[in-house]
């Protein structure tokens, strides 16, 4: 992190004073990643690339357009609920270790902050592994493409 980065972001350690042990370590590591300009840029590239890759993999299996369209639309709808739940209960909860990190976003909304760049591909891999056997590759890929 550069000097400019530390001046544009509040010191999260002050806000995380009630965290102990492993929670403090996680907050510190996540702070370094989240406030990094490299993470900010990588997150945008990966967040755009993941849906395209999943869409391509699903399209290879597609036979008719209604199934991919419905699957992607369902992913978009589910994303809205998941995003609200994560934002509400993980980022604004009094007991979450993510709250101090997220507060820096509210204090400096124009600062380059993003979830760690590995969040989208990690979530995609975990969800695809669970959905693929249940729904098949086409539906799972298009659903995740809409979800991401």
XYZ file of N, CA, C and O in Angstrom:
592
model
N 0.837 -1.157 0.000
C 0.000 0.000 0.000
C 0.892 1.233 0.000
O 1.861 1.295 0.729
N 0.542 2.220 -0.793
C 1.346 3.424 -0.886
C 0.910 4.429 0.164
O -0.118 4.275 0.818
N 1.677 5.496 0.286
C 1.337 6.557 1.234
C 0.002 7.176 0.840
O -0.836 7.478 1.683
N -0.233 7.351 -0.456
C -1.497 7.926 -0.925
C -2.670 7.042 -0.535
O -3.739 7.532 -0.194
N -2.497 5.728 -0.590
C -3.571 4.810 -0.203
C -3.916 4.957 1.271
O -5.082 4.928 1.650
N -2.910 5.108 2.131
C -3.183 5.204 3.566
C -3.816 6.537 3.909
O -4.546 6.634 4.878
N -3.563 7.574 3.098
C -4.174 8.870 3.363
C -5.617 8.920 2.875
O -6.404 9.701 3.385
N -5.991 8.105 1.903
C -7.350 8.152 1.361
C -8.291 7.180 2.052
O -9.469 7.154 1.758
N -7.805 6.388 2.978
C -8.623 5.412 3.692
C -8.443 5.592 5.192
O -7.345 5.877 5.659
N -9.522 5.398 5.947
C -9.384 5.515 7.400
C -8.615 4.328 7.954
O -8.646 3.247 7.380
N -7.924 4.505 9.052
C -7.245 3.362 9.671
C -8.275 2.412 10.272
O -8.929 2.732 11.246
N -8.426 1.265 9.674
C -9.440 0.306 10.082
C -9.106 -0.284 11.448
O -10.002 -0.645 12.193
N -7.838 -0.319 11.823
C -7.473 -0.903 13.098
C -8.168 -0.182 14.260
O -8.546 -0.799 15.233
N -8.342 1.136 14.155
C -9.005 1.870 15.228
C -10.443 1.401 15.394
O -10.949 1.305 16.480
N -11.107 1.130 14.290
C -12.497 0.721 14.332
C -12.617 -0.746 14.719
O -13.667 -1.169 15.138
N -11.591 -1.518 14.522
C -11.663 -2.953 14.791
C -11.116 -3.283 16.174
O -10.679 -4.382 16.416
N -11.152 -2.347 17.095
C -10.565 -2.540 18.409
C -11.170 -3.676 19.211
O -10.526 -4.246 20.061
N -12.433 -4.031 18.937
C -13.060 -5.095 19.714
C -12.798 -6.481 19.131
O -13.267 -7.472 19.677
N -12.070 -6.565 18.061
C -11.765 -7.866 17.456
C -10.494 -8.422 18.078
O -9.538 -7.709 18.325
N -10.503 -9.729 18.316
C -9.343 -10.356 18.940
C -8.856 -11.507 18.090
O -9.610 -12.100 17.334
N -7.608 -11.826 18.266
C -7.035 -13.028 17.675
C -7.219 -13.143 16.172
O -6.853 -12.241 15.432
N -7.799 -14.263 15.770
C -7.914 -14.580 14.343
C -8.795 -13.583 13.608
O -8.555 -13.295 12.446
N -9.793 -13.008 14.273
C -10.641 -12.020 13.604
C -9.837 -10.774 13.255
O -9.991 -10.229 12.166
N -8.971 -10.342 14.159
C -8.145 -9.176 13.873
C -7.181 -9.466 12.717
O -6.967 -8.615 11.859
N -6.621 -10.658 12.696
C -5.717 -11.036 11.603
C -6.453 -11.058 10.266
O -5.936 -10.577 9.258
N -7.670 -11.612 10.256
C -8.455 -11.652 9.019
C -8.790 -10.240 8.562
O -8.670 -9.913 7.382
N -9.205 -9.393 9.483
C -9.531 -8.011 9.134
C -8.307 -7.312 8.534
O -8.411 -6.615 7.526
N -7.149 -7.526 9.128
C -5.931 -6.886 8.626
C -5.585 -7.366 7.211
O -5.314 -6.555 6.321
N -5.616 -8.675 6.986
C -5.289 -9.218 5.669
C -6.306 -8.746 4.637
O -5.940 -8.319 3.531
N -7.587 -8.802 4.971
C -8.616 -8.348 4.040
C -8.489 -6.860 3.749
O -8.707 -6.422 2.627
N -8.142 -6.079 4.756
C -7.954 -4.637 4.547
C -6.865 -4.383 3.512
O -7.036 -3.576 2.599
N -5.768 -5.067 3.649
C -4.663 -4.880 2.713
C -5.094 -5.254 1.296
O -4.823 -4.534 0.338
N -5.819 -6.370 1.164
C -6.278 -6.797 -0.161
C -7.321 -5.833 -0.715
O -7.215 -5.364 -1.852
N -8.343 -5.534 0.069
C -9.471 -4.733 -0.393
C -9.062 -3.318 -0.779
O -9.583 -2.758 -1.737
N -8.128 -2.735 -0.061
C -7.724 -1.360 -0.331
C -6.651 -1.250 -1.414
O -6.237 -0.149 -1.766
N -6.242 -2.365 -1.963
C -5.211 -2.368 -2.992
C -5.794 -1.977 -4.349
O -6.840 -2.473 -4.761
N -5.099 -1.097 -5.049
C -5.548 -0.725 -6.399
C -5.462 -1.912 -7.357
O -6.283 -2.048 -8.251
N -4.487 -2.778 -7.165
C -4.371 -3.970 -8.021
C -5.585 -4.874 -7.834
O -6.136 -5.408 -8.799
N -6.042 -5.046 -6.586
C -7.234 -5.837 -6.324
C -8.451 -5.188 -6.974
O -9.295 -5.870 -7.556
N -8.552 -3.874 -6.879
C -9.673 -3.134 -7.465
C -9.773 -3.394 -8.966
O -10.844 -3.706 -9.484
N -8.644 -3.303 -9.645
C -8.637 -3.529 -11.102
C -8.877 -4.998 -11.438
O -9.627 -5.327 -12.354
N -8.214 -5.891 -10.726
C -8.383 -7.327 -10.983
C -9.820 -7.771 -10.726
O -10.359 -8.598 -11.467
N -10.456 -7.223 -9.699
C -11.837 -7.596 -9.389
C -12.765 -7.235 -10.534
O -13.648 -8.027 -10.899
N -12.577 -6.071 -11.127
C -13.438 -5.689 -12.253
C -13.207 -6.583 -13.464
O -14.159 -6.995 -14.129
N -11.977 -6.885 -13.775
C -11.683 -7.757 -14.914
C -12.288 -9.143 -14.686
O -12.956 -9.704 -15.565
N -12.090 -9.698 -13.516
C -12.593 -11.040 -13.216
C -14.111 -11.050 -13.121
O -14.761 -11.990 -13.594
N -14.703 -10.005 -12.541
C -16.160 -9.950 -12.430
C -16.839 -9.849 -13.792
O -17.983 -10.265 -13.951
N -16.158 -9.306 -14.772
C -16.700 -9.276 -16.135
C -16.394 -10.592 -16.853
O -17.236 -11.123 -17.578
N -15.222 -11.144 -16.630
C -14.816 -12.359 -17.336
C -15.598 -13.594 -16.892
O -15.957 -14.431 -17.735
N -15.867 -13.733 -15.593
C -16.550 -14.937 -15.093
C -17.898 -15.192 -15.770
O -18.149 -16.308 -16.232
N -18.804 -14.207 -15.865
C -20.075 -14.481 -16.539
C -19.901 -14.843 -18.013
O -20.638 -15.684 -18.534
N -18.930 -14.233 -18.683
C -18.706 -14.564 -20.086
C -18.187 -15.996 -20.245
O -18.613 -16.725 -21.137
N -17.274 -16.388 -19.380
C -16.752 -17.763 -19.435
C -17.860 -18.757 -19.133
O -18.032 -19.754 -19.852
N -18.644 -18.488 -18.098
C -19.757 -19.379 -17.768
C -20.792 -19.402 -18.884
O -21.340 -20.459 -19.210
N -21.079 -18.256 -19.472
C -22.012 -18.203 -20.596
C -21.519 -19.017 -21.774
O -22.287 -19.743 -22.419
N -20.223 -18.921 -22.057
C -19.654 -19.718 -23.154
C -19.770 -21.212 -22.868
O -20.155 -22.000 -23.741
N -19.444 -21.612 -21.647
C -19.531 -23.035 -21.295
C -20.973 -23.537 -21.364
O -21.225 -24.666 -21.786
N -21.910 -22.710 -20.951
C -23.315 -23.092 -21.045
C -23.809 -23.112 -22.483
O -24.594 -23.979 -22.876
N -23.352 -22.168 -23.293
C -23.782 -22.079 -24.692
C -23.348 -23.304 -25.500
O -24.036 -23.707 -26.433
N -22.238 -23.876 -25.113
C -21.783 -25.092 -25.812
C -22.780 -26.230 -25.657
O -22.840 -27.125 -26.492
N -23.579 -26.216 -24.586
C -24.567 -27.252 -24.313
C -25.979 -26.836 -24.735
O -26.895 -27.641 -24.698
N -26.168 -25.574 -25.107
C -27.508 -25.044 -25.374
C -28.093 -25.608 -26.661
O -27.404 -25.752 -27.664
N -29.377 -25.937 -26.601
C -30.095 -26.399 -27.779
C -31.185 -25.414 -28.186
O -31.459 -25.260 -29.360
N -31.814 -24.760 -27.220
C -32.851 -23.769 -27.474
C -32.585 -22.543 -26.607
O -32.079 -22.669 -25.494
N -32.954 -21.374 -27.062
C -32.639 -20.147 -26.325
C -33.480 -19.916 -25.072
O -33.031 -19.194 -24.185
N -34.714 -20.450 -24.922
C -35.477 -20.134 -23.698
C -34.809 -20.621 -22.403
O -34.889 -19.932 -21.372
N -34.165 -21.762 -22.425
C -33.536 -22.281 -21.197
C -32.376 -21.391 -20.751
O -32.325 -21.003 -19.577
N -31.450 -21.024 -21.631
C -30.387 -20.108 -21.186
C -30.926 -18.757 -20.717
O -30.461 -18.217 -19.714
N -31.925 -18.236 -21.411
C -32.488 -16.942 -21.043
C -33.164 -17.008 -19.671
O -32.934 -16.150 -18.813
N -33.970 -18.031 -19.442
C -34.649 -18.191 -18.155
C -33.644 -18.444 -17.029
O -33.802 -17.916 -15.918
N -32.626 -19.230 -17.306
C -31.618 -19.527 -16.281
C -30.851 -18.264 -15.883
O -30.627 -18.012 -14.697
N -30.446 -17.470 -16.875
C -29.721 -16.232 -16.588
C -30.617 -15.241 -15.848
O -30.180 -14.586 -14.894
N -31.887 -15.140 -16.249
C -32.822 -14.248 -15.564
C -33.014 -14.681 -14.112
O -33.037 -13.846 -13.202
N -33.147 -15.974 -13.887
C -33.280 -16.488 -12.512
C -32.043 -16.135 -11.692
O -32.152 -15.763 -10.514
N -30.860 -16.217 -12.289
C -29.632 -15.838 -11.591
C -29.615 -14.369 -11.222
O -29.176 -13.997 -10.127
N -30.114 -13.519 -12.115
C -30.174 -12.074 -11.841
C -31.112 -11.794 -10.667
O -30.805 -10.998 -9.779
N -32.262 -12.460 -10.651
C -33.231 -12.267 -9.566
C -32.645 -12.749 -8.236
O -32.708 -12.054 -7.224
N -32.048 -13.925 -8.235
C -31.463 -14.469 -7.006
C -30.310 -13.583 -6.523
O -30.132 -13.386 -5.323
N -29.533 -13.018 -7.454
C -28.433 -12.123 -7.085
C -28.938 -10.963 -6.228
O -28.294 -10.588 -5.250
N -30.080 -10.391 -6.594
C -30.616 -9.258 -5.845
C -30.832 -9.610 -4.380
O -30.492 -8.832 -3.485
N -31.392 -10.781 -4.125
C -31.648 -11.197 -2.750
C -30.357 -11.540 -2.003
O -30.187 -11.188 -0.836
N -29.445 -12.208 -2.681
C -28.171 -12.569 -2.047
C -27.359 -11.316 -1.724
O -26.807 -11.190 -0.637
N -27.317 -10.380 -2.660
C -26.558 -9.152 -2.446
C -27.128 -8.372 -1.267
O -26.390 -7.854 -0.425
N -28.453 -8.290 -1.175
C -29.069 -7.591 -0.048
C -28.717 -8.279 1.273
O -28.333 -7.626 2.242
N -28.849 -9.596 1.311
C -28.585 -10.341 2.544
C -27.133 -10.189 2.983
O -26.859 -9.941 4.175
N -26.204 -10.305 2.058
C -24.786 -10.151 2.407
C -24.510 -8.733 2.886
O -23.835 -8.519 3.897
N -25.041 -7.751 2.154
C -24.797 -6.360 2.531
C -25.403 -6.058 3.889
O -24.788 -5.406 4.736
N -26.596 -6.533 4.123
C -27.298 -6.236 5.377
C -26.677 -6.955 6.572
O -26.429 -6.360 7.602
N -26.457 -8.261 6.441
C -26.068 -9.043 7.614
C -24.570 -9.292 7.743
O -24.091 -9.577 8.825
N -23.814 -9.193 6.680
C -22.363 -9.383 6.804
C -21.625 -8.052 6.896
O -20.631 -7.953 7.603
N -22.111 -7.031 6.192
C -21.396 -5.763 6.176
C -21.916 -4.749 7.192
O -21.214 -3.814 7.539
N -23.151 -4.879 7.645
C -23.718 -3.898 8.579
C -24.132 -4.512 9.908
O -24.851 -3.889 10.675
N -23.687 -5.698 10.190
C -24.005 -6.348 11.459
C -22.990 -5.925 12.509
O -21.808 -5.752 12.221
N -23.462 -5.789 13.725
C -22.566 -5.390 14.816
C -21.569 -6.489 15.168
O -20.522 -6.218 15.746
N -21.864 -7.731 14.799
C -20.981 -8.834 15.184
C -20.110 -9.344 14.038
O -19.331 -10.253 14.211
N -20.224 -8.771 12.856
C -19.464 -9.251 11.704
C -18.060 -8.645 11.670
O -17.884 -7.454 11.908
N -17.084 -9.466 11.328
C -15.725 -8.950 11.199
C -15.558 -8.123 9.929
O -14.581 -7.411 9.767
N -16.534 -8.182 9.012
C -16.465 -7.412 7.771
C -16.933 -5.967 7.948
O -16.642 -5.116 7.121
N -17.664 -5.680 9.028
C -18.224 -4.344 9.236
C -17.156 -3.242 9.261
O -17.323 -2.233 8.578
N -16.050 -3.400 9.984
C -15.044 -2.326 9.977
C -14.457 -2.071 8.587
O -14.186 -0.925 8.227
N -14.284 -3.111 7.825
C -13.750 -2.941 6.471
C -14.772 -2.232 5.595
O -14.452 -1.319 4.847
N -16.028 -2.644 5.702
C -17.074 -2.047 4.881
C -17.317 -0.584 5.255
O -17.650 0.227 4.390
N -17.129 -0.243 6.522
C -17.314 1.150 6.937
C -16.358 2.085 6.215
O -16.697 3.244 5.977
N -15.175 1.609 5.859
C -14.245 2.463 5.119
C -14.828 2.829 3.757
O -14.580 3.914 3.236
N -15.634 1.953 3.176
C -16.309 2.252 1.912
C -17.317 3.394 2.105
O -17.445 4.261 1.252
N -18.019 3.396 3.230
C -18.983 4.463 3.492
C -18.290 5.785 3.822
O -18.792 6.852 3.465
N -17.163 5.707 4.495
C -16.417 6.920 4.821
C -15.786 7.556 3.583
O -15.707 8.769 3.473
N -15.323 6.723 2.662
C -14.665 7.185 1.444
C -15.274 6.454 0.247
O -14.663 5.552 -0.323
N -16.495 6.837 -0.166
C -17.189 6.075 -1.216
C -16.503 6.107 -2.578
O -16.722 5.213 -3.395
N -15.667 7.082 -2.842
C -14.990 7.156 -4.137
C -13.626 6.473 -4.138
O -12.978 6.387 -5.174
N -13.196 5.997 -2.995
C -11.909 5.297 -2.917
C -12.030 3.938 -3.599
O -13.091 3.321 -3.597
N -10.954 3.479 -4.213
C -11.006 2.187 -4.921
C -11.008 1.003 -3.954
O -9.971 0.507 -3.563
N -12.187 0.578 -3.545
C -12.308 -0.600 -2.696
C -13.167 -1.631 -3.409
O -14.123 -1.285 -4.089
N -12.813 -2.886 -3.270
C -13.568 -3.975 -3.882
C -13.348 -5.228 -3.055
O -12.335 -5.371 -2.375
N -14.312 -6.145 -3.128
C -14.105 -7.437 -2.495
C -12.855 -8.071 -3.090
O -12.467 -7.736 -4.213
N -12.220 -8.984 -2.389
C -11.032 -9.628 -2.950
C -11.321 -10.219 -4.332
O -12.386 -10.788 -4.564
N -10.372 -10.057 -5.236
C -10.563 -10.451 -6.625
C -10.915 -11.922 -6.800
O -11.528 -12.313 -7.782
N -10.568 -12.757 -5.834
C -10.830 -14.195 -5.955
C -12.239 -14.579 -5.510
O -12.606 -15.745 -5.554
N -13.052 -13.593 -5.083
C -14.399 -13.885 -4.605
C -15.284 -14.468 -5.701
O -15.937 -15.494 -5.500
N -15.342 -13.830 -6.866
C -16.217 -14.314 -7.955
C -15.811 -15.689 -8.474
O -16.661 -16.579 -8.582
N -14.536 -15.911 -8.816
C -14.210 -17.257 -9.289
C -14.360 -18.315 -8.197
O -14.776 -19.446 -8.481
N -14.071 -17.969 -6.959
C -14.236 -18.931 -5.869
C -15.692 -19.296 -5.657
O -16.045 -20.469 -5.529
N -16.547 -18.277 -5.621
C -17.984 -18.534 -5.464
C -18.525 -19.306 -6.664
O -19.351 -20.210 -6.507
N -18.050 -18.963 -7.863
C -18.496 -19.668 -9.068
C -18.144 -21.146 -9.014
O -18.974 -22.002 -9.328
N -16.940 -21.438 -8.621
C -16.497 -22.828 -8.560
C -17.300 -23.623 -7.528
O -17.754 -24.741 -7.809
N -17.499 -23.050 -6.362
C -18.254 -23.739 -5.313
C -19.700 -23.945 -5.743
O -20.243 -25.054 -5.643
N -20.336 -22.882 -6.246
C -21.737 -23.001 -6.653
C -21.898 -23.909 -7.872
O -22.849 -24.683 -7.954
N -20.985 -23.814 -8.826
C -21.076 -24.671 -10.015
C -20.929 -26.141 -9.609
O -21.643 -26.998 -10.127
N -20.032 -26.416 -8.676
C -19.852 -27.796 -8.212
C -21.124 -28.348 -7.577
O -21.416 -29.538 -7.694
N -21.887 -27.489 -6.908
C -23.137 -27.928 -6.286
C -24.282 -27.994 -7.295
O -25.111 -28.907 -7.239
N -24.340 -27.036 -8.221
C -25.476 -26.951 -9.148
C -25.346 -27.859 -10.367
O -26.354 -28.327 -10.891
N -24.140 -28.083 -10.846
C -23.937 -28.873 -12.058
C -24.556 -30.264 -11.968
O -25.274 -30.679 -12.886
N -24.326 -31.015 -10.903
C -24.941 -32.347 -10.825
C -26.472 -32.297 -10.731
O -27.149 -33.209 -11.192
N -27.010 -31.232 -10.157
C -28.459 -31.131 -9.978
C -29.188 -30.608 -11.217
O -30.271 -31.088 -11.556
N -28.609 -29.615 -11.878
C -29.301 -28.919 -12.962
C -28.722 -29.172 -14.344
O -29.365 -28.836 -15.339
N -27.527 -29.708 -14.416
C -26.846 -29.870 -15.697
C -25.987 -28.652 -16.005
O -26.159 -27.582 -15.419
N -25.065 -28.836 -16.928
C -24.099 -27.774 -17.224
C -24.763 -26.534 -17.799
O -24.432 -25.419 -17.419
N -25.692 -26.700 -18.723
C -26.307 -25.542 -19.379
C -27.007 -24.633 -18.371
O -26.726 -23.438 -18.300
N -27.908 -25.175 -17.587
C -28.669 -24.367 -16.632
C -27.744 -23.805 -15.545
O -27.837 -22.626 -15.190
N -26.844 -24.619 -15.033
C -25.937 -24.157 -13.978
C -25.070 -22.996 -14.478
O -24.917 -21.993 -13.776
N -24.515 -23.123 -15.665
C -23.647 -22.068 -16.198
C -24.406 -20.772 -16.449
O -23.932 -19.689 -16.100
N -25.585 -20.851 -17.048
C -26.341 -19.632 -17.316
C -26.910 -19.013 -16.044
O -26.981 -17.794 -15.919
N -27.319 -19.837 -15.094
C -27.782 -19.322 -13.810
C -26.645 -18.544 -13.123
O -26.850 -17.417 -12.669
N -25.470 -19.133 -13.076
C -24.320 -18.470 -12.438
C -23.886 -17.242 -13.222
O -23.431 -16.254 -12.647
N -24.028 -17.293 -14.542
C -23.700 -16.130 -15.360
C -24.587 -14.944 -14.978
O -24.115 -13.814 -14.878
N -25.869 -15.201 -14.746
C -26.765 -14.149 -14.294
C -26.505 -13.753 -12.853
O -26.641 -12.590 -12.477
N -26.134 -14.710 -12.040
C -25.896 -14.464 -10.620
C -24.672 -13.565 -10.414
O -24.646 -12.733 -9.509
N -23.664 -13.751 -11.249
C -22.442 -12.969 -11.083
C -22.543 -11.637 -11.792
O -21.838 -10.736 -11.627
